[in-house]
Amino acid sequence: MNNKPTTAEITLMAAGGVALLGSFLDWYSVDTAFGSGSANPWSEEGGFPTFAWVGIFGGAIAVLIALELFANVKLPTKVLNFTWPQIHFILADFAALLCISYLIAGSDQAIGFFLSLLASAGLVAGAIMLDKERPSGVRAAPAASPGAPPPMAPPPPPPPA
């Protein structure tokens, strides 16, 4: 099994994992004279389910790439006429837009938000790189190892009678 990940695949898996991790950390933290509070996207105060989609999409992208690479799962070439790089790009863009909207509307952001923001930027960059690597949407078959015999040619057709 020679499934060496490409730069785009590594970027997507890492950014997806960080987006999922960041979604469980605090996105905002407030310390006032009346008390303190913090919340992550999975809590009602943190905007569940709206901002939880950042972690869900990041984790889904990472899992899909890992399954294709390491478990040899063959995904369909297209889903509803979209290639997989296009689907990854759509999900990454949506995650980035959610983070940007939280940045504009929110205040007192905490470490989980900043990790998710960087991860969503990494998802977008990785999706763009993946689209350049896989124009057809399908992962290229691994190249034959050096020194391996060439693939067998089909037998010649029988001579005409």
Short mmCIF file of N, CA and C in Angstrom, two decimals:
data_model
loop_
_atom_site.label_atom_id
_atom_site.label_comp_id
_atom_site.label_asym_id
_atom_site.label_seq_id
_atom_site.Cartn_x
_atom_site.Cartn_y
_atom_site.Cartn_z
N MET A 1 0.85 -1.17 0.00
CA MET A 1 0.00 0.00 0.00
C MET A 1 0.90 1.23 0.00
N ASN A 2 0.90 1.94 -1.10
CA ASN A 2 1.75 3.12 -1.26
C ASN A 2 0.86 4.35 -1.37
N ASN A 3 0.19 4.71 -0.29
CA ASN A 3 -0.71 5.86 -0.29
C ASN A 3 -0.06 7.02 0.44
N LYS A 4 0.97 7.57 -0.17
CA LYS A 4 1.64 8.71 0.44
C LYS A 4 0.77 9.95 0.25
N PRO A 5 0.42 10.63 1.36
CA PRO A 5 -0.46 11.80 1.23
C PRO A 5 0.25 12.98 0.56
N THR A 6 -0.51 13.72 -0.20
CA THR A 6 0.02 14.92 -0.85
C THR A 6 -0.05 16.09 0.14
N THR A 7 0.55 17.20 -0.26
CA THR A 7 0.53 18.39 0.59
C THR A 7 -0.90 18.85 0.86
N ALA A 8 -1.75 18.82 -0.15
CA ALA A 8 -3.14 19.25 0.02
C ALA A 8 -3.87 18.33 0.99
N GLU A 9 -3.64 17.04 0.88
CA GLU A 9 -4.32 16.09 1.76
C GLU A 9 -3.85 16.25 3.21
N ILE A 10 -2.56 16.47 3.41
CA ILE A 10 -2.05 16.71 4.76
C ILE A 10 -2.64 17.99 5.33
N THR A 11 -2.70 19.04 4.50
CA THR A 11 -3.26 20.32 4.94
C THR A 11 -4.72 20.15 5.35
N LEU A 12 -5.50 19.45 4.54
CA LEU A 12 -6.92 19.26 4.85
C LEU A 12 -7.13 18.42 6.11
N MET A 13 -6.34 17.35 6.27
CA MET A 13 -6.50 16.52 7.47
C MET A 13 -6.10 17.29 8.73
N ALA A 14 -5.00 18.03 8.67
CA ALA A 14 -4.55 18.78 9.84
C ALA A 14 -5.52 19.91 10.17
N ALA A 15 -5.92 20.68 9.16
CA ALA A 15 -6.84 21.79 9.40
C ALA A 15 -8.20 21.30 9.87
N GLY A 16 -8.66 20.19 9.32
CA GLY A 16 -9.94 19.62 9.76
C GLY A 16 -9.88 19.17 11.21
N GLY A 17 -8.78 18.54 11.60
CA GLY A 17 -8.63 18.13 12.99
C GLY A 17 -8.57 19.32 13.94
N VAL A 18 -7.86 20.37 13.53
CA VAL A 18 -7.76 21.57 14.37
C VAL A 18 -9.12 22.27 14.47
N ALA A 19 -9.88 22.29 13.37
CA ALA A 19 -11.21 22.89 13.41
C ALA A 19 -12.12 22.13 14.38
N LEU A 20 -12.05 20.81 14.35
CA LEU A 20 -12.86 20.02 15.27
C LEU A 20 -12.42 20.25 16.71
N LEU A 21 -11.13 20.25 16.95
CA LEU A 21 -10.61 20.51 18.30
C LEU A 21 -11.00 21.91 18.78
N GLY A 22 -10.84 22.90 17.90
CA GLY A 22 -11.18 24.28 18.27
C GLY A 22 -12.64 24.46 18.60
N SER A 23 -13.49 23.63 18.03
CA SER A 23 -14.92 23.78 18.31
C SER A 23 -15.27 23.34 19.73
N PHE A 24 -14.41 22.54 20.36
CA PHE A 24 -14.67 22.11 21.73
C PHE A 24 -14.04 23.04 22.76
N LEU A 25 -13.18 23.94 22.32
CA LEU A 25 -12.58 24.92 23.23
C LEU A 25 -13.45 26.17 23.27
N ASP A 26 -13.20 27.02 24.25
CA ASP A 26 -14.00 28.24 24.40
C ASP A 26 -13.82 29.17 23.21
N TRP A 27 -14.93 29.69 22.69
CA TRP A 27 -14.90 30.67 21.61
C TRP A 27 -14.98 32.08 22.15
N TYR A 28 -15.55 32.25 23.32
CA TYR A 28 -15.51 33.57 23.93
C TYR A 28 -15.37 33.40 25.43
N SER A 29 -14.79 34.42 26.03
CA SER A 29 -14.59 34.43 27.46
C SER A 29 -14.78 35.85 27.95
N VAL A 30 -15.63 36.02 28.96
CA VAL A 30 -15.96 37.35 29.46
C VAL A 30 -15.68 37.39 30.96
N ASP A 31 -14.94 38.39 31.39
CA ASP A 31 -14.73 38.65 32.81
C ASP A 31 -15.23 40.05 33.11
N THR A 32 -16.28 40.13 33.90
CA THR A 32 -16.84 41.43 34.26
C THR A 32 -16.95 41.52 35.77
N ALA A 33 -17.40 42.65 36.24
CA ALA A 33 -17.59 42.83 37.68
C ALA A 33 -18.72 41.94 38.19
N PHE A 34 -19.59 41.52 37.29
CA PHE A 34 -20.73 40.69 37.70
C PHE A 34 -20.43 39.20 37.62
N GLY A 35 -19.26 38.84 37.13
CA GLY A 35 -18.90 37.44 37.02
C GLY A 35 -18.18 37.17 35.72
N SER A 36 -17.91 35.92 35.48
CA SER A 36 -17.23 35.55 34.26
C SER A 36 -18.01 34.44 33.57
N GLY A 37 -17.76 34.30 32.30
CA GLY A 37 -18.43 33.26 31.54
C GLY A 37 -17.67 32.94 30.27
N SER A 38 -17.87 31.74 29.79
CA SER A 38 -17.26 31.32 28.54
C SER A 38 -18.15 30.26 27.92
N ALA A 39 -17.98 30.09 26.62
CA ALA A 39 -18.80 29.09 25.94
C ALA A 39 -18.11 28.63 24.66
N ASN A 40 -18.43 27.44 24.23
CA ASN A 40 -17.96 26.94 22.95
C ASN A 40 -19.16 26.74 22.03
N PRO A 41 -18.93 26.45 20.75
CA PRO A 41 -20.06 26.33 19.82
C PRO A 41 -21.04 25.20 20.14
N TRP A 42 -20.66 24.27 20.98
CA TRP A 42 -21.55 23.16 21.30
C TRP A 42 -22.50 23.49 22.43
N SER A 43 -22.32 24.65 23.05
CA SER A 43 -23.23 25.05 24.12
C SER A 43 -24.27 26.02 23.56
N GLU A 44 -25.39 26.11 24.23
CA GLU A 44 -26.46 27.00 23.77
C GLU A 44 -25.99 28.46 23.78
N GLU A 45 -25.20 28.82 24.78
CA GLU A 45 -24.71 30.19 24.87
C GLU A 45 -23.70 30.50 23.77
N GLY A 46 -23.06 29.46 23.24
CA GLY A 46 -22.04 29.65 22.21
C GLY A 46 -22.58 29.65 20.80
N GLY A 47 -23.87 29.55 20.65
CA GLY A 47 -24.46 29.62 19.32
C GLY A 47 -24.74 28.28 18.68
N PHE A 48 -24.96 27.25 19.48
CA PHE A 48 -25.28 25.94 18.91
C PHE A 48 -26.60 26.02 18.17
N PRO A 49 -26.74 25.49 17.02
CA PRO A 49 -25.83 24.68 16.23
C PRO A 49 -25.06 25.48 15.18
N THR A 50 -25.30 26.78 15.09
CA THR A 50 -24.74 27.57 14.00
C THR A 50 -23.23 27.44 13.90
N PHE A 51 -22.51 27.71 14.96
CA PHE A 51 -21.05 27.73 14.88
C PHE A 51 -20.42 26.36 15.08
N ALA A 52 -21.22 25.38 15.48
CA ALA A 52 -20.71 24.01 15.59
C ALA A 52 -20.42 23.43 14.20
N TRP A 53 -21.03 24.00 13.16
CA TRP A 53 -20.80 23.51 11.80
C TRP A 53 -19.33 23.64 11.38
N VAL A 54 -18.62 24.58 11.95
CA VAL A 54 -17.19 24.73 11.62
C VAL A 54 -16.44 23.44 11.99
N GLY A 55 -16.67 22.95 13.20
CA GLY A 55 -16.02 21.71 13.63
C GLY A 55 -16.54 20.49 12.90
N ILE A 56 -17.84 20.48 12.63
CA ILE A 56 -18.44 19.33 11.93
C ILE A 56 -17.88 19.22 10.51
N PHE A 57 -17.85 20.33 9.79
CA PHE A 57 -17.34 20.30 8.42
C PHE A 57 -15.86 20.00 8.38
N GLY A 58 -15.09 20.60 9.28
CA GLY A 58 -13.66 20.32 9.34
C GLY A 58 -13.38 18.86 9.63
N GLY A 59 -14.09 18.31 10.61
CA GLY A 59 -13.91 16.90 10.95
C GLY A 59 -14.32 15.98 9.81
N ALA A 60 -15.42 16.33 9.13
CA ALA A 60 -15.88 15.50 8.01
C ALA A 60 -14.86 15.48 6.87
N ILE A 61 -14.30 16.64 6.56
CA ILE A 61 -13.30 16.70 5.49
C ILE A 61 -12.09 15.86 5.88
N ALA A 62 -11.62 15.99 7.11
CA ALA A 62 -10.45 15.24 7.56
C ALA A 62 -10.71 13.73 7.51
N VAL A 63 -11.89 13.31 7.94
CA VAL A 63 -12.22 11.88 7.96
C VAL A 63 -12.33 11.34 6.53
N LEU A 64 -12.96 12.09 5.64
CA LEU A 64 -13.09 11.62 4.25
C LEU A 64 -11.73 11.45 3.59
N ILE A 65 -10.84 12.40 3.79
CA ILE A 65 -9.49 12.30 3.20
C ILE A 65 -8.75 11.12 3.82
N ALA A 66 -8.83 10.96 5.15
CA ALA A 66 -8.13 9.86 5.82
C ALA A 66 -8.67 8.50 5.38
N LEU A 67 -9.98 8.38 5.24
CA LEU A 67 -10.54 7.11 4.78
C LEU A 67 -10.06 6.76 3.39
N GLU A 68 -10.03 7.75 2.53
CA GLU A 68 -9.60 7.52 1.15
C GLU A 68 -8.12 7.13 1.10
N LEU A 69 -7.32 7.76 1.95
CA LEU A 69 -5.88 7.51 1.95
C LEU A 69 -5.50 6.20 2.63
N PHE A 70 -5.96 6.03 3.86
CA PHE A 70 -5.43 4.96 4.70
C PHE A 70 -6.31 3.73 4.77
N ALA A 71 -7.59 3.84 4.48
CA ALA A 71 -8.48 2.69 4.53
C ALA A 71 -8.86 2.21 3.14
N ASN A 72 -8.32 2.85 2.12
CA ASN A 72 -8.59 2.50 0.72
C ASN A 72 -10.07 2.48 0.40
N VAL A 73 -10.81 3.41 0.97
CA VAL A 73 -12.24 3.54 0.67
C VAL A 73 -12.36 4.24 -0.68
N LYS A 74 -13.11 3.66 -1.57
CA LYS A 74 -13.32 4.26 -2.89
C LYS A 74 -14.63 5.04 -2.87
N LEU A 75 -14.50 6.35 -2.85
CA LEU A 75 -15.67 7.21 -2.88
C LEU A 75 -16.16 7.34 -4.32
N PRO A 76 -17.44 7.61 -4.51
CA PRO A 76 -17.92 7.81 -5.88
C PRO A 76 -17.22 9.01 -6.51
N THR A 77 -17.07 8.98 -7.82
CA THR A 77 -16.37 10.06 -8.51
C THR A 77 -17.06 11.39 -8.31
N LYS A 78 -18.38 11.41 -8.40
CA LYS A 78 -19.14 12.64 -8.23
C LYS A 78 -20.33 12.40 -7.31
N VAL A 79 -20.73 13.47 -6.62
CA VAL A 79 -21.93 13.44 -5.79
C VAL A 79 -22.80 14.61 -6.25
N LEU A 80 -23.97 14.30 -6.79
CA LEU A 80 -24.86 15.33 -7.34
C LEU A 80 -24.13 16.24 -8.32
N ASN A 81 -23.31 15.63 -9.16
CA ASN A 81 -22.55 16.32 -10.21
C ASN A 81 -21.44 17.21 -9.68
N PHE A 82 -21.09 17.11 -8.40
CA PHE A 82 -19.96 17.83 -7.82
C PHE A 82 -18.82 16.85 -7.59
N THR A 83 -17.59 17.28 -7.90
CA THR A 83 -16.43 16.45 -7.58
C THR A 83 -16.10 16.63 -6.10
N TRP A 84 -15.30 15.73 -5.56
CA TRP A 84 -14.94 15.81 -4.14
C TRP A 84 -14.15 17.08 -3.82
N PRO A 85 -13.20 17.50 -4.65
CA PRO A 85 -12.53 18.77 -4.35
C PRO A 85 -13.51 19.95 -4.30
N GLN A 86 -14.54 19.93 -5.14
CA GLN A 86 -15.55 20.99 -5.10
C GLN A 86 -16.35 20.93 -3.80
N ILE A 87 -16.70 19.73 -3.36
CA ILE A 87 -17.44 19.57 -2.10
C ILE A 87 -16.59 20.05 -0.93
N HIS A 88 -15.31 19.67 -0.92
CA HIS A 88 -14.42 20.13 0.15
C HIS A 88 -14.31 21.65 0.14
N PHE A 89 -14.25 22.25 -1.05
CA PHE A 89 -14.14 23.70 -1.16
C PHE A 89 -15.41 24.39 -0.63
N ILE A 90 -16.56 23.85 -0.96
CA ILE A 90 -17.83 24.43 -0.49
C ILE A 90 -17.91 24.36 1.04
N LEU A 91 -17.60 23.20 1.62
CA LEU A 91 -17.66 23.06 3.07
C LEU A 91 -16.63 23.96 3.76
N ALA A 92 -15.42 24.05 3.19
CA ALA A 92 -14.37 24.89 3.77
C ALA A 92 -14.76 26.36 3.70
N ASP A 93 -15.32 26.78 2.59
CA ASP A 93 -15.75 28.18 2.47
C ASP A 93 -16.85 28.51 3.46
N PHE A 94 -17.78 27.60 3.64
CA PHE A 94 -18.86 27.84 4.59
C PHE A 94 -18.31 27.95 6.01
N ALA A 95 -17.36 27.08 6.36
CA ALA A 95 -16.74 27.16 7.69
C ALA A 95 -16.01 28.48 7.87
N ALA A 96 -15.30 28.93 6.84
CA ALA A 96 -14.59 30.20 6.93
C ALA A 96 -15.56 31.37 7.06
N LEU A 97 -16.66 31.33 6.31
CA LEU A 97 -17.65 32.41 6.42
C LEU A 97 -18.29 32.45 7.80
N LEU A 98 -18.53 31.29 8.40
CA LEU A 98 -19.07 31.27 9.76
C LEU A 98 -18.09 31.90 10.74
N CYS A 99 -16.81 31.58 10.60
CA CYS A 99 -15.79 32.16 11.50
C CYS A 99 -15.68 33.67 11.29
N ILE A 100 -15.72 34.10 10.05
CA ILE A 100 -15.63 35.54 9.78
C ILE A 100 -16.85 36.26 10.34
N SER A 101 -18.02 35.66 10.21
CA SER A 101 -19.22 36.30 10.76
C SER A 101 -19.14 36.39 12.28
N TYR A 102 -18.58 35.37 12.92
CA TYR A 102 -18.41 35.42 14.37
C TYR A 102 -17.39 36.49 14.76
N LEU A 103 -16.36 36.64 13.95
CA LEU A 103 -15.34 37.66 14.22
C LEU A 103 -15.95 39.06 14.13
N ILE A 104 -16.80 39.27 13.14
CA ILE A 104 -17.42 40.59 12.95
C ILE A 104 -18.45 40.87 14.04
N ALA A 105 -19.27 39.88 14.37
CA ALA A 105 -20.37 40.11 15.30
C ALA A 105 -19.98 39.93 16.76
N GLY A 106 -19.00 39.08 17.02
CA GLY A 106 -18.69 38.75 18.40
C GLY A 106 -17.66 39.68 19.03
N SER A 107 -17.47 39.47 20.30
CA SER A 107 -16.42 40.19 21.01
C SER A 107 -15.85 39.26 22.07
N ASP A 108 -14.69 39.58 22.56
CA ASP A 108 -14.03 38.78 23.60
C ASP A 108 -13.80 37.34 23.14
N GLN A 109 -13.28 37.19 21.91
CA GLN A 109 -13.03 35.85 21.40
C GLN A 109 -11.91 35.18 22.21
N ALA A 110 -11.99 33.87 22.30
CA ALA A 110 -11.01 33.09 23.05
C ALA A 110 -10.24 32.16 22.10
N ILE A 111 -9.38 31.34 22.67
CA ILE A 111 -8.44 30.53 21.89
C ILE A 111 -9.13 29.57 20.93
N GLY A 112 -10.24 28.99 21.31
CA GLY A 112 -10.93 28.05 20.43
C GLY A 112 -11.38 28.71 19.14
N PHE A 113 -11.85 29.95 19.26
CA PHE A 113 -12.27 30.66 18.05
C PHE A 113 -11.09 30.91 17.13
N PHE A 114 -9.97 31.37 17.69
CA PHE A 114 -8.82 31.68 16.84
C PHE A 114 -8.24 30.43 16.19
N LEU A 115 -8.27 29.31 16.91
CA LEU A 115 -7.84 28.04 16.29
C LEU A 115 -8.79 27.67 15.14
N SER A 116 -10.08 27.83 15.36
CA SER A 116 -11.05 27.51 14.31
C SER A 116 -10.92 28.45 13.12
N LEU A 117 -10.64 29.71 13.37
CA LEU A 117 -10.46 30.67 12.28
C LEU A 117 -9.25 30.31 11.43
N LEU A 118 -8.13 29.99 12.08
CA LEU A 118 -6.94 29.57 11.33
C LEU A 118 -7.18 28.25 10.61
N ALA A 119 -7.88 27.34 11.26
CA ALA A 119 -8.17 26.04 10.64
C ALA A 119 -9.07 26.21 9.42
N SER A 120 -10.05 27.10 9.50
CA SER A 120 -10.93 27.30 8.35
C SER A 120 -10.16 27.91 7.18
N ALA A 121 -9.20 28.78 7.47
CA ALA A 121 -8.34 29.31 6.40
C ALA A 121 -7.50 28.18 5.80
N GLY A 122 -7.01 27.28 6.65
CA GLY A 122 -6.26 26.12 6.16
C GLY A 122 -7.11 25.19 5.33
N LEU A 123 -8.38 25.04 5.71
CA LEU A 123 -9.30 24.20 4.92
C LEU A 123 -9.52 24.78 3.53
N VAL A 124 -9.69 26.09 3.46
CA VAL A 124 -9.89 26.73 2.15
C VAL A 124 -8.63 26.57 1.30
N ALA A 125 -7.46 26.82 1.89
CA ALA A 125 -6.21 26.67 1.13
C ALA A 125 -6.01 25.23 0.68
N GLY A 126 -6.27 24.27 1.57
CA GLY A 126 -6.12 22.87 1.21
C GLY A 126 -7.10 22.44 0.13
N ALA A 127 -8.32 22.96 0.18
CA ALA A 127 -9.31 22.62 -0.85
C ALA A 127 -8.91 23.17 -2.21
N ILE A 128 -8.33 24.37 -2.22
CA ILE A 128 -7.86 24.94 -3.49
C ILE A 128 -6.70 24.10 -4.03
N MET A 129 -5.77 23.72 -3.16
CA MET A 129 -4.64 22.89 -3.60
C MET A 129 -5.13 21.53 -4.10
N LEU A 130 -6.12 20.95 -3.42
CA LEU A 130 -6.64 19.65 -3.82
C LEU A 130 -7.30 19.73 -5.20
N ASP A 131 -7.99 20.84 -5.47
CA ASP A 131 -8.62 21.01 -6.78
C ASP A 131 -7.57 21.09 -7.88
N LYS A 132 -6.42 21.67 -7.58
CA LYS A 132 -5.33 21.73 -8.57
C LYS A 132 -4.70 20.35 -8.78
N GLU A 133 -4.63 19.55 -7.70
CA GLU A 133 -4.03 18.22 -7.80
C GLU A 133 -4.94 17.20 -8.47
N ARG A 134 -6.24 17.34 -8.25
CA ARG A 134 -7.22 16.36 -8.76
C ARG A 134 -8.24 17.05 -9.66
N PRO A 135 -7.86 17.41 -10.87
CA PRO A 135 -8.84 18.08 -11.72
C PRO A 135 -10.06 17.22 -12.01
N SER A 136 -9.90 15.91 -12.04
CA SER A 136 -11.05 15.04 -12.31
C SER A 136 -11.81 14.71 -11.03
N GLY A 137 -11.26 15.07 -9.87
CA GLY A 137 -11.91 14.78 -8.61
C GLY A 137 -11.52 13.46 -8.00
N VAL A 138 -10.77 12.63 -8.73
CA VAL A 138 -10.39 11.30 -8.26
C VAL A 138 -8.92 11.29 -7.91
N ARG A 139 -8.58 10.60 -6.85
CA ARG A 139 -7.18 10.47 -6.46
C ARG A 139 -6.48 9.59 -7.48
N ALA A 140 -5.30 10.04 -7.93
CA ALA A 140 -4.54 9.29 -8.92
C ALA A 140 -4.07 7.98 -8.31
N ALA A 141 -4.00 6.95 -9.14
CA ALA A 141 -3.52 5.66 -8.68
C ALA A 141 -2.04 5.78 -8.34
N PRO A 142 -1.58 5.08 -7.29
CA PRO A 142 -0.18 5.18 -6.93
C PRO A 142 0.71 4.68 -8.06
N ALA A 143 1.84 5.35 -8.22
CA ALA A 143 2.79 4.97 -9.27
C ALA A 143 3.46 3.65 -8.89
N ALA A 144 3.88 2.92 -9.91
CA ALA A 144 4.56 1.65 -9.68
C ALA A 144 5.91 1.93 -9.02
N SER A 145 6.33 1.05 -8.14
CA SER A 145 7.60 1.25 -7.48
C SER A 145 8.74 1.03 -8.46
N PRO A 146 9.88 1.73 -8.25
CA PRO A 146 11.00 1.56 -9.17
C PRO A 146 11.48 0.12 -9.17
N GLY A 147 11.80 -0.38 -10.33
CA GLY A 147 12.29 -1.74 -10.46
C GLY A 147 11.19 -2.78 -10.60
N ALA A 148 9.94 -2.35 -10.50
CA ALA A 148 8.83 -3.29 -10.65
C ALA A 148 8.67 -3.63 -12.13
N PRO A 149 8.27 -4.85 -12.42
CA PRO A 149 8.08 -5.19 -13.84
C PRO A 149 6.94 -4.38 -14.43
N PRO A 150 7.02 -4.10 -15.72
CA PRO A 150 5.94 -3.32 -16.34
C PRO A 150 4.65 -4.12 -16.33
N PRO A 151 3.52 -3.41 -16.37
CA PRO A 151 2.25 -4.15 -16.38
C PRO A 151 2.16 -5.02 -17.63
N MET A 152 1.48 -6.14 -17.47
CA MET A 152 1.38 -7.07 -18.59
C MET A 152 0.47 -6.49 -19.66
N ALA A 153 0.90 -6.63 -20.89
CA ALA A 153 0.10 -6.16 -22.02
C ALA A 153 -0.98 -7.20 -22.32
N PRO A 154 -2.11 -6.73 -22.82
CA PRO A 154 -3.15 -7.70 -23.18
C PRO A 154 -2.67 -8.57 -24.35
N PRO A 155 -3.19 -9.78 -24.44
CA PRO A 155 -2.74 -10.64 -25.54
C PRO A 155 -3.16 -10.04 -26.89
N PRO A 156 -2.37 -10.31 -27.91
CA PRO A 156 -2.73 -9.77 -29.23
C PRO A 156 -4.01 -10.41 -29.75
N PRO A 157 -4.74 -9.68 -30.58
CA PRO A 157 -5.98 -10.26 -31.12
C PRO A 157 -5.65 -11.43 -32.05
N PRO A 158 -6.56 -12.37 -32.16
CA PRO A 158 -6.31 -13.51 -33.05
C PRO A 158 -6.24 -13.04 -34.51
N PRO A 159 -5.46 -13.73 -35.31
CA PRO A 159 -5.36 -13.33 -36.72
C PRO A 159 -6.69 -13.55 -37.43
N PRO A 160 -6.97 -12.70 -38.42
CA PRO A 160 -8.24 -12.86 -39.14
C PRO A 160 -8.26 -14.21 -39.88
N ALA A 161 -9.41 -14.81 -39.96
CA ALA A 161 -9.54 -16.12 -40.60
C ALA A 161 -9.84 -15.99 -42.06
#
